Tab-separated table of C-alpha atoms in Angstrom:
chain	number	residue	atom	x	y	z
A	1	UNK	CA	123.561	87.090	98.987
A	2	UNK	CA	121.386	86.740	96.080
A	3	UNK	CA	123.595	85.828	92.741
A	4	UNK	CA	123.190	87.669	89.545
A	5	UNK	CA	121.935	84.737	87.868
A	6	UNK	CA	118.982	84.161	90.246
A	7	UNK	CA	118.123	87.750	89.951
A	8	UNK	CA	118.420	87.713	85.746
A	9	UNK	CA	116.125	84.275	85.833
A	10	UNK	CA	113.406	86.484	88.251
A	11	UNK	CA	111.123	86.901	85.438
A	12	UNK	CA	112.039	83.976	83.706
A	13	UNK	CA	110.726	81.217	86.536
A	14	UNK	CA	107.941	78.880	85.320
A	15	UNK	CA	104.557	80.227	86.994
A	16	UNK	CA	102.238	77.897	88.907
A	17	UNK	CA	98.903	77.756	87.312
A	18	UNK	CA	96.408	80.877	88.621
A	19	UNK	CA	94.354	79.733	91.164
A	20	UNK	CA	90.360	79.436	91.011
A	21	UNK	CA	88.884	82.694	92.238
A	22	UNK	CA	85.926	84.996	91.593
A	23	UNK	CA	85.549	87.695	89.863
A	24	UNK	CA	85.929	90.137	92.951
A	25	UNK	CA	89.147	88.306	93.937
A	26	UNK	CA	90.541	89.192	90.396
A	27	UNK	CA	89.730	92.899	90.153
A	28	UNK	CA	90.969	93.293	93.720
A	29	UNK	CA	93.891	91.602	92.866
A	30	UNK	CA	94.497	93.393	89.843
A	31	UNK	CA	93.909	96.795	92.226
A	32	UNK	CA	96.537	95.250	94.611
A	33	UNK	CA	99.194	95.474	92.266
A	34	UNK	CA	99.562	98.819	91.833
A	35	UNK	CA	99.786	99.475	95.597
A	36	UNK	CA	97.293	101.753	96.625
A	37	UNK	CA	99.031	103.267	99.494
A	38	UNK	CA	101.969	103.936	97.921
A	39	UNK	CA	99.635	105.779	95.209
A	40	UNK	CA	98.333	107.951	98.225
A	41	UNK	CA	101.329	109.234	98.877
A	42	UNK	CA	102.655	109.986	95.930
A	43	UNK	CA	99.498	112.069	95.006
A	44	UNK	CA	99.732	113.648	98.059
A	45	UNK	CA	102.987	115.278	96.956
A	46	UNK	CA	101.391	116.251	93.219
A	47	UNK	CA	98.312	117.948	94.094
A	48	UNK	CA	99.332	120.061	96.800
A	49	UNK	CA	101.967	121.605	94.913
A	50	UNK	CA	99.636	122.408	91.705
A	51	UNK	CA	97.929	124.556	94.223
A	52	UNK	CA	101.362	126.063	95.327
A	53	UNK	CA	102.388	126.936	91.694
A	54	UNK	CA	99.104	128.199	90.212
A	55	UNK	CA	98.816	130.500	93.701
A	56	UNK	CA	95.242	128.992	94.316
A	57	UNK	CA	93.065	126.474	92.932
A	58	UNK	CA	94.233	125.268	89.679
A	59	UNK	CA	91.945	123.926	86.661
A	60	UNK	CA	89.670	121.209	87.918
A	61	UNK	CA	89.956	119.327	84.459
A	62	UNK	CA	94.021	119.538	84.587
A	63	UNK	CA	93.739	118.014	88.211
A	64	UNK	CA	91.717	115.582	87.027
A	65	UNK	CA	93.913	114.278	84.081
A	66	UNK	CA	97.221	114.865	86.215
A	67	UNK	CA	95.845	112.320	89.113
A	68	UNK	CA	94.596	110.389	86.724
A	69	UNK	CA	97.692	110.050	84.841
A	70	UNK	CA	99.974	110.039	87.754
A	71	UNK	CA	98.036	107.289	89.436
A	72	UNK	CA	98.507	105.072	85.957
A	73	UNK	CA	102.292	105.708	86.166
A	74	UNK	CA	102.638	104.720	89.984
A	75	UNK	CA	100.035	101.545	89.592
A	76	UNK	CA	102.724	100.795	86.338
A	77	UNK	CA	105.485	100.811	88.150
A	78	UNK	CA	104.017	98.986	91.213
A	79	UNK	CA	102.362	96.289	89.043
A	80	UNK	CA	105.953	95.432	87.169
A	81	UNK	CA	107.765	95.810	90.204
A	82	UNK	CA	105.615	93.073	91.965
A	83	UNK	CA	106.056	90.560	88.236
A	84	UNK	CA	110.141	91.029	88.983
A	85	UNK	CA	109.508	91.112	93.372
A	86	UNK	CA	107.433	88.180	92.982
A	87	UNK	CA	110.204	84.975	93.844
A	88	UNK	CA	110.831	87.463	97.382
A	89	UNK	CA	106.974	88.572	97.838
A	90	UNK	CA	106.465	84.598	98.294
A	91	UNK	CA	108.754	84.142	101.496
A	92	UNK	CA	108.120	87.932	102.969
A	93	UNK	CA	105.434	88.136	105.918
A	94	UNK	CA	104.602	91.743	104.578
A	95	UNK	CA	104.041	90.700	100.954
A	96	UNK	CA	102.879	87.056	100.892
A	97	UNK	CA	99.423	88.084	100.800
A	98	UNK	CA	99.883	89.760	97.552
A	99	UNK	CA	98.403	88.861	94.234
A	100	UNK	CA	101.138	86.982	92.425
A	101	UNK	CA	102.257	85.085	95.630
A	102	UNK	CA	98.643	83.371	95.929
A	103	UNK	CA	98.740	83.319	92.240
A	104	UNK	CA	95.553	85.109	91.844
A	105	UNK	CA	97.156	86.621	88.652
A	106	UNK	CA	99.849	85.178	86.431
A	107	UNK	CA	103.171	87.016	85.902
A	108	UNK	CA	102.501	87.122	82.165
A	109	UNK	CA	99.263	88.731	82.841
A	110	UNK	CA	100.307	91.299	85.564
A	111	UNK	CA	103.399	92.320	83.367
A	112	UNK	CA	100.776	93.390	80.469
A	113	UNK	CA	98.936	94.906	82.779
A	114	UNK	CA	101.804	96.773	84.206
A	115	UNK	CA	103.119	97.585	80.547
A	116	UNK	CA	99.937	98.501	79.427
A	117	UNK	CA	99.070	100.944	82.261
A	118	UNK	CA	102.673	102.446	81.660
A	119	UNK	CA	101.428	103.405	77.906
A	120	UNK	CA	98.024	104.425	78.951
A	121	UNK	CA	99.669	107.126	81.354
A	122	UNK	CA	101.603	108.487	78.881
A	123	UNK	CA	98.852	109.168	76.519
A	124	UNK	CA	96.985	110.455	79.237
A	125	UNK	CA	99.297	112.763	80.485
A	126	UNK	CA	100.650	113.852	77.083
A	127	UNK	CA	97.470	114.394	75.868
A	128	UNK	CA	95.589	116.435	78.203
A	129	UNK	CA	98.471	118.378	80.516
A	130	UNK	CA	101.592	118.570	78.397
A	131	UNK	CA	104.633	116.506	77.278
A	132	UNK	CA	106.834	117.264	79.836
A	133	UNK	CA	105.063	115.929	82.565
A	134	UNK	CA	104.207	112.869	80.768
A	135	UNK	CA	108.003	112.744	80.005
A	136	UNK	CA	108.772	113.083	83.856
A	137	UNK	CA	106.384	110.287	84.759
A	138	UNK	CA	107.683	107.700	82.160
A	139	UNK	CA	111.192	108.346	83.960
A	140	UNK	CA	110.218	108.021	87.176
A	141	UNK	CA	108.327	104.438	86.181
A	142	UNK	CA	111.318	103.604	84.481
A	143	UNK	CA	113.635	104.508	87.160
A	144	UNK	CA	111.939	102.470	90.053
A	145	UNK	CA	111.812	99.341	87.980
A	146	UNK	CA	115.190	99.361	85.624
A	147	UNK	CA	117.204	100.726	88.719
A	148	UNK	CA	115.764	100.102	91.762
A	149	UNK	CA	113.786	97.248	91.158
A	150	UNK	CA	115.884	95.363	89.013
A	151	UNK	CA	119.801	96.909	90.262
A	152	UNK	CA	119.463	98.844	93.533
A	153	UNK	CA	117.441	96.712	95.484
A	154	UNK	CA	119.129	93.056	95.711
A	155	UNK	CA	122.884	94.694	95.527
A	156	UNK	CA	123.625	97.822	97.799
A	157	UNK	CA	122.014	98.842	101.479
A	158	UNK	CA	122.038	102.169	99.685
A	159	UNK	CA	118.970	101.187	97.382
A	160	UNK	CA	116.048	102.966	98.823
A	161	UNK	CA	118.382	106.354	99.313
A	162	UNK	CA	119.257	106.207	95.434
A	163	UNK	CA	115.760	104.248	94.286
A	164	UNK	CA	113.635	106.835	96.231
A	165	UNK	CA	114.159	109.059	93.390
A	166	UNK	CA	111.702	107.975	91.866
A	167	UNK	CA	109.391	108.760	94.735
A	168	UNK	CA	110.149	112.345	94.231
A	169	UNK	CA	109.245	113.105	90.953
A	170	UNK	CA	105.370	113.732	91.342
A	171	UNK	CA	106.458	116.776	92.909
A	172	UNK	CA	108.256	117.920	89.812
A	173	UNK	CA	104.631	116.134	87.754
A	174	UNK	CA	102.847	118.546	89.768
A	175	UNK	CA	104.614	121.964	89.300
A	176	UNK	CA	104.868	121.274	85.637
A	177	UNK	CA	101.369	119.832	84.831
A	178	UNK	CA	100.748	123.776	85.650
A	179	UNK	CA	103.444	125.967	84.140
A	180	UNK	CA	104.654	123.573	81.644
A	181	UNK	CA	108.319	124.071	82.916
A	182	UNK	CA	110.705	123.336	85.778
A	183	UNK	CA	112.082	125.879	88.296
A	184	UNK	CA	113.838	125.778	91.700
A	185	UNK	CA	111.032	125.680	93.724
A	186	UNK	CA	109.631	122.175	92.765
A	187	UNK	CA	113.540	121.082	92.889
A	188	UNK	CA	113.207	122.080	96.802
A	189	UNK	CA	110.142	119.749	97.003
A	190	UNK	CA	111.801	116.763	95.095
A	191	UNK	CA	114.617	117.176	97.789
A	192	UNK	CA	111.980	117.064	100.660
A	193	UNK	CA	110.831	114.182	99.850
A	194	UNK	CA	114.084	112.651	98.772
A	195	UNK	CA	115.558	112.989	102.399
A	196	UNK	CA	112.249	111.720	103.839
A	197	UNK	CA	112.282	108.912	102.087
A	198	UNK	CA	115.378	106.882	103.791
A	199	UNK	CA	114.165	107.412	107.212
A	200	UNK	CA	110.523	106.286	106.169
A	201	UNK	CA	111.791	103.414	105.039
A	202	UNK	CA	114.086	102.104	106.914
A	203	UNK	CA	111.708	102.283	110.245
A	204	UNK	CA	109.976	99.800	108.243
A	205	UNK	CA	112.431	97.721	107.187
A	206	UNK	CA	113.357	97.371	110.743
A	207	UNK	CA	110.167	96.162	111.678
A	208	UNK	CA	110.349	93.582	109.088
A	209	UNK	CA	114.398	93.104	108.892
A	210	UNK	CA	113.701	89.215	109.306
A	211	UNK	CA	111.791	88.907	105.963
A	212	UNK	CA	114.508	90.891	104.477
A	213	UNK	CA	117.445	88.927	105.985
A	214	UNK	CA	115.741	85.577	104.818
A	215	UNK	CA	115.450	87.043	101.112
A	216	UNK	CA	118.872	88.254	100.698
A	217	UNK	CA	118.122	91.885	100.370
A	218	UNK	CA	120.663	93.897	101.805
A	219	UNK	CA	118.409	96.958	103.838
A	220	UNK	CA	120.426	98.870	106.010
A	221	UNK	CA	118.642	97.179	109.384
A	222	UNK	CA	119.607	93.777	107.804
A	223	UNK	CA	123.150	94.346	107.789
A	224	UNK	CA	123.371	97.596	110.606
A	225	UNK	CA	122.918	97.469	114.070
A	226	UNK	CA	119.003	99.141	114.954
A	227	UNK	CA	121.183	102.149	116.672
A	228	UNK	CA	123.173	102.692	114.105
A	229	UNK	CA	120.049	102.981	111.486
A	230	UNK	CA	118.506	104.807	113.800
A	231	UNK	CA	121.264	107.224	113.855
A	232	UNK	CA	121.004	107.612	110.290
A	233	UNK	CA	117.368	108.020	110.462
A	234	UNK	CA	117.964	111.446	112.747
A	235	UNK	CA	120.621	112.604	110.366
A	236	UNK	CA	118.274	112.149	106.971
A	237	UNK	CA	115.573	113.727	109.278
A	238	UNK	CA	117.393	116.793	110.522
A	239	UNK	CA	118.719	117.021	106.779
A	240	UNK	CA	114.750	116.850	106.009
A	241	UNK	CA	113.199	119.579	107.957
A	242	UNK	CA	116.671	121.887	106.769
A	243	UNK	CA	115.654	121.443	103.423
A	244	UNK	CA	111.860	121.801	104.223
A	245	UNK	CA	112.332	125.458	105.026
A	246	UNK	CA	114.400	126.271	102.371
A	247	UNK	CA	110.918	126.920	100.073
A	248	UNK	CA	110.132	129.865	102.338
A	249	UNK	CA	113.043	132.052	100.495
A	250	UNK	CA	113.139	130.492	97.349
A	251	UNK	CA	109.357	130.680	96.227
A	252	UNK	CA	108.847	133.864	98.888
A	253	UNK	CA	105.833	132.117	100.731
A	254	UNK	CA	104.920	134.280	103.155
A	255	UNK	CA	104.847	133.103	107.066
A	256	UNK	CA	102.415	130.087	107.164
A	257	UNK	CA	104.434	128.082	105.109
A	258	UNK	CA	107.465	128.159	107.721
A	259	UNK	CA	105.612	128.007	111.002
A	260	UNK	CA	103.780	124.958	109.523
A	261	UNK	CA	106.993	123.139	108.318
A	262	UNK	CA	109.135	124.146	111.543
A	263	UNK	CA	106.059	123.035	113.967
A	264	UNK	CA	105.929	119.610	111.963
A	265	UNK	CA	109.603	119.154	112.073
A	266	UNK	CA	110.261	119.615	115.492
A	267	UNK	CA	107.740	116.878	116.324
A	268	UNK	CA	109.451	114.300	113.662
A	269	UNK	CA	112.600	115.388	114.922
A	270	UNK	CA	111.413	114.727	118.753
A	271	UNK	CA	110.328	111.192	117.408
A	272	UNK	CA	113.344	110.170	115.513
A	273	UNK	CA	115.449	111.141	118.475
A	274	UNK	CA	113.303	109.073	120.939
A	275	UNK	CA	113.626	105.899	118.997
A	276	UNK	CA	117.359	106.609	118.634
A	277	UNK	CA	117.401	106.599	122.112
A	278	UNK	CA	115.183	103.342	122.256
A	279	UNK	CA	117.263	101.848	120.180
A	280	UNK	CA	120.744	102.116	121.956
A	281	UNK	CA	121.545	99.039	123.917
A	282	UNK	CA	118.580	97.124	122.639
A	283	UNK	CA	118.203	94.863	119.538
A	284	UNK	CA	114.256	94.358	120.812
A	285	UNK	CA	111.861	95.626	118.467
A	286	UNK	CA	109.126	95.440	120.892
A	287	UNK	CA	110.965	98.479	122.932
A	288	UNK	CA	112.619	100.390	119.768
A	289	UNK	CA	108.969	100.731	118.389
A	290	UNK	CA	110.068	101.786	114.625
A	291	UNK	CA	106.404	101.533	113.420
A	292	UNK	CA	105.550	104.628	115.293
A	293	UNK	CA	108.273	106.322	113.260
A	294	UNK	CA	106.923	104.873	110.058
A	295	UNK	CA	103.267	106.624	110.822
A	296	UNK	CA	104.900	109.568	111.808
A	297	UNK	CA	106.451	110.228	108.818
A	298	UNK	CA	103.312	109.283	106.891
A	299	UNK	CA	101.538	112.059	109.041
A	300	UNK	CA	104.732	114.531	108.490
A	301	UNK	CA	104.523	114.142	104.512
A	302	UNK	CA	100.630	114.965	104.838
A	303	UNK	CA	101.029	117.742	106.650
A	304	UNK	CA	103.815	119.092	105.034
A	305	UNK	CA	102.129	119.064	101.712
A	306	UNK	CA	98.543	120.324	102.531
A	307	UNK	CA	100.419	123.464	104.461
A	308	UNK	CA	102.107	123.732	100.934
A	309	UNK	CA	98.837	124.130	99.347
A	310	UNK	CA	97.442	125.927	101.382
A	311	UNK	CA	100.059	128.492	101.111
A	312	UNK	CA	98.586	130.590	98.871
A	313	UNK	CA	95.540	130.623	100.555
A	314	UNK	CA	96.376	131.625	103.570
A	315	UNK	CA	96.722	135.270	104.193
A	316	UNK	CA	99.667	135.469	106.457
């Protein structure tokens, strides 16, 4: 296992030189760092639920300065999670290809970059939708990179169920960028995505349990059986879809809402159980198939969140 004074010298390491590239390779490096994808998502799970709390379409320009300022937060957090990543992105198949591994960018420069991004969200948010949301994002960025980055992730095959917290606060960035305060309803949301979160990732850290194994980090398919995390997977799930129908009472939603979220869980469920059942007796990847998992619960999240905001439009 990795020692604590390989993980305190991360970011101290002497940097090979940047490589030669052009321009192009630069700015799509720089873009690279703040994981796009992972942006996607998490935007997915702040827009939709401005819809749900102002009972329609909200204010274009507060949408604007919301994604805007959420996507500066994520690409923050992203950017200085791949400067402290960057000794594991080398030797991972998934991550190799990444900007700091082909040394593209320098670790001095993408930690500006990731510091300065960090500030500029703040303003942004502070600015032009209100302090509490801007206060919400700066703990979220902080979160992934002082706890999961930098404590969870090397130490405990508990660090994406505790570090996905910070996944889960755009939900909260989302209620409040519209009624400038917190209530139970976005709470239900955080927990949504919470719960998804293991299960999410852990069919993809199966897939690429290897590159974790040779790294040190301790993911639950590194050091558990593929039945056994796929056990866990249906248990998160089921715990999931529970707490996915629990916004019909508390924010009185009316009957889309529910038929939407019990239609999409019963297909996740159905999913989760068949690669349980894949999994036992097998240690093959090939027949477990945990990437079709990993879209599914891309597709779920989606889903889930456009039948959110689409709520109140919906006359049922």
């Amino acid at each position: 296992m990795t020692s604590v004074g390989q993980q305190a010298s991360a970011l101290s390491q002497p940097e090979p030189e940047p490589t030669r590239a052009t321009l192009r390779d630069v700015v799509a490096a720089y873009v690279g760092l703040t994981k796009p994808r992972v942006i996607e998502l998490l935007l997915l799970t702040t827009v939709p639920v401005m819809f749900f709390a102002a009972g329609g379409v909200p204010e274009l320009g507060l949408v604007v300065a919301t994604v805007v300022g959420g996507t500066l937060s994520a690409g923050s957090a992203s950017a200085l999670n791949c400067v402290y990543d960057r000794d594991i992105d080398e030797q991972m198949r998934r991550t190799r290809r990444r900007a700091l591994p082909r040394h593209i960018v320098s670790a001095r420069a993408a930690l500006v970059f990731g510091l300065a991004l960090g500030v500029i969200s703040t303003v942004v948010l502070a600015v032009w939708v209100n302090w509490l949301s801007a206060a919400l994002a700066l703990a979220a960025n902080a979160f992934y990179v002082l706890v999961y980055t930098m404590v969870l992730k090397r130490r405990t095959t508990q660090n994406i169920v505790w570090g996905g917290l910070a996944g889960c606060f755009p939900a909260l960035i989302g209620w409040t960028a519209v009624t400038g305060s917190l209530s139970w309803v976005p709470v239900v949301l955080f927990a949504v995505v919470f719960f998804w979160t293991p299960p999410h990732t852990w069919a993809l850290a199966l897939r690429y349990r290897e590159d974790y194994a040779n790294v040190d980090v301790p993911m639950l398919p590194v050091v558990a059986p593929a039945a056994e995390v796929a056990r866990r997977i249906v248990i998160y799930s089921w715990v999931m879809v529970a707490t996915s129908l629990l916004l019909w009472p508390v924010a009185d939603t009316g009957l889309f809402y529910p038929v939407a979220a019990l239609v999409l869980g019963a297909v996740f469920l159905v999913e989760a159980h068949r690669m349980w059942r894949r999994a036992r007796g097998t240690e093959d990847l090939s027949k477990i198939q945990p990437m079709r998992l990993f879209h599914a619960s891309n597709l779920y999240l989606s889903l889930l969140f456009v039948a959110v905001a689409l709520s109140p439009l919906v006359p049922l």
